[in-house]
C-alpha positions as a Python dict, from the first residue, in 0.01 Angstrom:
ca = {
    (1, 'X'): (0, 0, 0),
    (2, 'X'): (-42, -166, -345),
    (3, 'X'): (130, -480, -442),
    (4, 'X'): (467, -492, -418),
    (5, 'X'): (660, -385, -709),
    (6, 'X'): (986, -452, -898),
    (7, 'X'): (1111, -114, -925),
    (8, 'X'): (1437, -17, -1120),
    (9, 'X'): (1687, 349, -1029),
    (10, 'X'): (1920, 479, -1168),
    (11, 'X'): (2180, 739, -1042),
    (12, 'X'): (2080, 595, -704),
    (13, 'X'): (2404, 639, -535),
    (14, 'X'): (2287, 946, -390),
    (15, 'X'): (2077, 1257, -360),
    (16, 'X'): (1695, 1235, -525),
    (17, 'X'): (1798, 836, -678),
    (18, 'X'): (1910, 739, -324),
    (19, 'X'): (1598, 887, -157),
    (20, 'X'): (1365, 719, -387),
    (21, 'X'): (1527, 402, -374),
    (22, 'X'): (1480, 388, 20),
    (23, 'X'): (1148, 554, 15),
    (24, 'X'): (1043, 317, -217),
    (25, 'X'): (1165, -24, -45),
    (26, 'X'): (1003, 151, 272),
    (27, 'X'): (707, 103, 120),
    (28, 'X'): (747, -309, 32),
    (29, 'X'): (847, -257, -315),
    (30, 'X'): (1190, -442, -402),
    (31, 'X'): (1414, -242, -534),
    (32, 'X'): (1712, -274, -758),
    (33, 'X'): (1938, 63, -742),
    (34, 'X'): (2240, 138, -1021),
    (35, 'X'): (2496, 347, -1041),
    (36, 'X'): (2896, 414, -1074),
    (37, 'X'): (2998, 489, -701),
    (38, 'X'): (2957, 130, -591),
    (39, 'X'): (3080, 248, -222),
    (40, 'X'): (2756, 448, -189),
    (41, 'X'): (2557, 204, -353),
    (42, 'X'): (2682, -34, -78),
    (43, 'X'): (2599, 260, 186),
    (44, 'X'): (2265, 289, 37),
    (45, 'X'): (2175, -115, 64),
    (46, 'X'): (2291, -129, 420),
    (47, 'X'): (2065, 145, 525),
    (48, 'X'): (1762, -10, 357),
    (49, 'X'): (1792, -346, 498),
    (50, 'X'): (1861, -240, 821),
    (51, 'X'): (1546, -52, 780),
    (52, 'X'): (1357, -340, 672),
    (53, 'X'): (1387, -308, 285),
    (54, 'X'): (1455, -495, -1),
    (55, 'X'): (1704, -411, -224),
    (56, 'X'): (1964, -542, -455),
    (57, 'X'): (2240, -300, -609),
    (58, 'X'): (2479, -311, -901),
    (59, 'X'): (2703, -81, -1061),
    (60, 'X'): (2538, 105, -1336),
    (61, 'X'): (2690, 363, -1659),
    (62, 'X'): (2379, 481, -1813),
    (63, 'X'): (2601, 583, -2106),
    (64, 'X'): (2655, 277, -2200),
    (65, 'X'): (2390, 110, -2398),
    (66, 'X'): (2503, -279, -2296),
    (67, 'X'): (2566, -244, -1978),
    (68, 'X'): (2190, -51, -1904),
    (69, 'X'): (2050, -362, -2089),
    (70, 'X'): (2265, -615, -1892),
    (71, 'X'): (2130, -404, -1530),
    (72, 'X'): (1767, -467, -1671),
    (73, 'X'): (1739, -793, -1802),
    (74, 'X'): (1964, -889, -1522),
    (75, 'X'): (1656, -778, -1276),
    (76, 'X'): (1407, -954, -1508),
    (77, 'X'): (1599, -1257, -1472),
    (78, 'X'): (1610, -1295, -1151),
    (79, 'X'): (1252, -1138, -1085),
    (80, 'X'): (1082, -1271, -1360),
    (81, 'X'): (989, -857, -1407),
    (82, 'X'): (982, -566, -1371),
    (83, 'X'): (746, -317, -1298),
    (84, 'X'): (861, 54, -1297),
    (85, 'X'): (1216, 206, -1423),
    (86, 'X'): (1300, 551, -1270),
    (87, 'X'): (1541, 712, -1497),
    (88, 'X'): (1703, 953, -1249),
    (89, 'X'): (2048, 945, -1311),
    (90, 'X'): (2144, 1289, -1436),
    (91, 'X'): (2457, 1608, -1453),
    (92, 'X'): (2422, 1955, -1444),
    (93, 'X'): (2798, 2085, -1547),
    (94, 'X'): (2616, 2466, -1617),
    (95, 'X'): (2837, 2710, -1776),
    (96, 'X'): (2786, 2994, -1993),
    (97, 'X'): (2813, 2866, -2406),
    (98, 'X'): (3058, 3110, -2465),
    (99, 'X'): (3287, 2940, -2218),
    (100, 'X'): (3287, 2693, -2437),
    (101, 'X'): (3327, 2328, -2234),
    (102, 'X'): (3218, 2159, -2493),
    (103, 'X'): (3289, 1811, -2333),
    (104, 'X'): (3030, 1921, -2034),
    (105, 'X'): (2806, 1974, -2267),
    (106, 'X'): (2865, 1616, -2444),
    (107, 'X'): (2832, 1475, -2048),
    (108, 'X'): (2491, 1620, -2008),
    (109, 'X'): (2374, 1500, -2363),
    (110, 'X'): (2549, 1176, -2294),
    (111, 'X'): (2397, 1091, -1926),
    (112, 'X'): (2074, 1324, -1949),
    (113, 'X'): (1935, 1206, -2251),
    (114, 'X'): (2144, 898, -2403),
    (115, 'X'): (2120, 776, -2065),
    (116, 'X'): (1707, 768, -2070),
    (117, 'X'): (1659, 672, -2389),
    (118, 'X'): (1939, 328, -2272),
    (119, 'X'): (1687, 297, -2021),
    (120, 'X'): (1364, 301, -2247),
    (121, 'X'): (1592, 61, -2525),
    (122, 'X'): (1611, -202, -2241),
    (123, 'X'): (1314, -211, -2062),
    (124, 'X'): (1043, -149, -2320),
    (125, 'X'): (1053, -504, -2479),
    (126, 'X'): (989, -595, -2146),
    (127, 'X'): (698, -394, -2074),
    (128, 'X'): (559, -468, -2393),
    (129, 'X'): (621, -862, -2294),
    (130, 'X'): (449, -849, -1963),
    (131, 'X'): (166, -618, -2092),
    (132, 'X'): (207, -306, -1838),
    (133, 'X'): (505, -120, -1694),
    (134, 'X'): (569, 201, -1607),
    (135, 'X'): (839, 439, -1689),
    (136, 'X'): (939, 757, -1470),
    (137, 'X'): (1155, 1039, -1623),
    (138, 'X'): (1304, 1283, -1382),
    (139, 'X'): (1286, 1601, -1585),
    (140, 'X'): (1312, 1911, -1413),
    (141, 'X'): (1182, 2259, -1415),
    (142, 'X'): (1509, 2350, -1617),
    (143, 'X'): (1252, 2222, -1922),
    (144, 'X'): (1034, 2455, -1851),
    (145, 'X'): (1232, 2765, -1801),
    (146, 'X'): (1585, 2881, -1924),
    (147, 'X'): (1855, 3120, -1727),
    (148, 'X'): (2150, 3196, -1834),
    (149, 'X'): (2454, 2963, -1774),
    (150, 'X'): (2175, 2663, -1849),
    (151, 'X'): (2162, 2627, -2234),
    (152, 'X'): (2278, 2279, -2246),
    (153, 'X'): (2147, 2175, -1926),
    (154, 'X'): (1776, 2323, -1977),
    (155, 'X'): (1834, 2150, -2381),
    (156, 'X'): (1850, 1813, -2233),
    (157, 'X'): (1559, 1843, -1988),
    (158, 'X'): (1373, 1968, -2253),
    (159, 'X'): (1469, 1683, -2469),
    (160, 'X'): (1379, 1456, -2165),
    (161, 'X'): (1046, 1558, -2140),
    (162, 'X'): (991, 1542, -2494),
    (163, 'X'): (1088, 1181, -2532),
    (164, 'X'): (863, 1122, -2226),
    (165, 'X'): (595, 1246, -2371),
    (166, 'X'): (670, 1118, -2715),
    (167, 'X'): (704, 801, -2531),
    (168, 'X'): (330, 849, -2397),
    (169, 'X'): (173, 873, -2696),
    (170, 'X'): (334, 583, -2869),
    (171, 'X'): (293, 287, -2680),
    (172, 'X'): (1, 108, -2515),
    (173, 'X'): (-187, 232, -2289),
    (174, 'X'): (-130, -48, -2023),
    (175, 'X'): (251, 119, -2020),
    (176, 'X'): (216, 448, -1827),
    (177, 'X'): (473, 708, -1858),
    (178, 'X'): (540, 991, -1606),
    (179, 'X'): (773, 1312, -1583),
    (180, 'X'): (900, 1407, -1263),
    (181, 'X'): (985, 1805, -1281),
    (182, 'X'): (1201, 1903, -963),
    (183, 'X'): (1265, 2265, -881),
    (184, 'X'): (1611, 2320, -641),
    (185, 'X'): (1675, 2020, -448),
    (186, 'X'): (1898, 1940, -223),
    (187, 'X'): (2179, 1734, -368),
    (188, 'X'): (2483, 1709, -520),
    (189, 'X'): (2436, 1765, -866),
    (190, 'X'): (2516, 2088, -842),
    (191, 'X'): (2878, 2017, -761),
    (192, 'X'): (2922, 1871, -1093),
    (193, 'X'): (2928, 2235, -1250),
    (194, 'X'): (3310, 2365, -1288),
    (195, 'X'): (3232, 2677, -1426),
    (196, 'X'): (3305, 2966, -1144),
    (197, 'X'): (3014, 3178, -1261),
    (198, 'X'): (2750, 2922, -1250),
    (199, 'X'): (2860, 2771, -959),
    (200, 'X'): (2837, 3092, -796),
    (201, 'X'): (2489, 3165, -990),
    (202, 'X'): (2356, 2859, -887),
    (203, 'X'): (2427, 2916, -535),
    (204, 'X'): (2250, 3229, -504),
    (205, 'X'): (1972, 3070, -679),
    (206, 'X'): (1934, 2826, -424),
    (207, 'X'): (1956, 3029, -133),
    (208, 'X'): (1597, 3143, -172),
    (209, 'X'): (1518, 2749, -46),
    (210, 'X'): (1538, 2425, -104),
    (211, 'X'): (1347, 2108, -88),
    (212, 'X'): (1477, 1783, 62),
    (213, 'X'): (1492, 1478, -174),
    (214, 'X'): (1215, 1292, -28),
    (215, 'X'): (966, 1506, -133),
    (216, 'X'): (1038, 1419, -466),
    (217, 'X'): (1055, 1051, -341),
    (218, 'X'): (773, 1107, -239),
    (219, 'X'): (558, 1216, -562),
    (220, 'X'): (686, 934, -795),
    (221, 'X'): (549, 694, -513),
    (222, 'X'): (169, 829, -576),
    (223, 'X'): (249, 815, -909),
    (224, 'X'): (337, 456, -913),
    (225, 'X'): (28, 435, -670),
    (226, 'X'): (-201, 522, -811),
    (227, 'X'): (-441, 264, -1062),
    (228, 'X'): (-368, 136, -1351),
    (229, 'X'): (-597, 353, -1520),
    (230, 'X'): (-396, 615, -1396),
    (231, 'X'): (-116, 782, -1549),
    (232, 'X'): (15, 1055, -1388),
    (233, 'X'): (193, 1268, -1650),
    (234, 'X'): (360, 1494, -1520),
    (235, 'X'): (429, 1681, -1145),
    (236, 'X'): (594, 2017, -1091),
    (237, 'X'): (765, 2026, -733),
    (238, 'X'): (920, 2348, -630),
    (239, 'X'): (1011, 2487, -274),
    (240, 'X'): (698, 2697, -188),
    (241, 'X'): (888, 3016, -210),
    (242, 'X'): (1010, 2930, -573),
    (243, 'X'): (892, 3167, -791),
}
């Protein structure tokens, strides 16, 4: 393994954040994990140090700008850095537009893409401080493709990715920048959509398989891996039957 690394999650509480948090501190990185559900944060931290890992938690709304700042500079404070921020936290309240749920649609603009761009505001300075970091988006394949029922959901994935690579292009090249893409993974995101039509839409969709969350744990740790003259853009993960 490389050095040990500083390594920042969000939406960790469960699902791909949780696996990639424990994955991560499995591999000697320390790891400080945010979200809201502070009882599965707790969960989470008790598993990894049992394990062996290192891990601080805190309770984390990625919609709100201070408090994302206050989770990051809180980590620099005590750490003196940090080295990678994995903006994972992310809904996916689907729905048809004419069903019109328009305040799903502000929660996926407010936690899918306010919520990454709170997490570029507050660690960038820092980045730009130390002279390297490394920020990793999860995007999806939702940015890549659109079905029906996922208008505002494959908008903000889209906008994700474009901020990424926006991102990319803008800073220094000792700050690398990658986009995770996941296709169906197991989780619990999908029990965020209320809409009886997607829901059932999105079931159906998954039954042609699934991939576990550590698979996508998984590919952000080679892309953190790999060296510094790396930078791993981007990496498409679908089940193998996808299609």
């Amino acid at each position: 393994m490389t050095d040990s690394k500083i390594i920042l999650v969000t939406g960790a509480s469960s699902g791909i954040g949780a696996a990639v948090a424990a994955h991560l501190a499995a591999e000697g990185h320390h790891v400080v994990a945010g979200a809201r559900r502070e009882d599965r944060l707790a969960g989470l931290a008790d598993r990894v140090r049992d394990a062996g890992g290192s891990i601080d938690v805190r309770r984390l709304d990625v919609t709100d700008r201070a408090d994302v700042a206050a989770f990051v500079d809180a980590a620099v404070a005590e750490h003196g850095r940090v080295d990678v921020i994995v903006n994972n936290a992310g809904v996916m309240p689907m729905s048809r537009l004419d069903a019109l749920l328009v305040d799903e649609w502000d929660q996926m603009i407010d936690v899918n893409v306010r919520g990454l761009l709170h997490g570029i505001a507050a660690t960038l300075p820092h980045f730009q401080r130390q002279g390297g970091g490394h920020f990793i988006t999860m995007g999806s394949t939702a940015a890549h493709e659109l079905v029906p029922t996922g208008a505002v959901y494959c908008a903000t994935k889209f906008a994700a990715w474009a901020i990424s690579e926006g991102l990319r292009l803008e800073v220094d090249p000792s700050i690398r920048v990658t986009t995770i893409s996941p296709g169906v993974v197991e989780s619990e995101i999908a029990e965020t959509i209320t809409d009886p039509a997607a829901a059932q839409a999105i079931k159906e969709y998954r039954a042609g398989g699934v991939i576990s969350p550590d698979a996508i744990a998984r590919a952000i740790a080679f892309a953190i891996g790999e060296p510094a003259d790396v930078d791993v853009n981007e990496l498409i993960i679908r089940p193998t039957a996808a299609r």
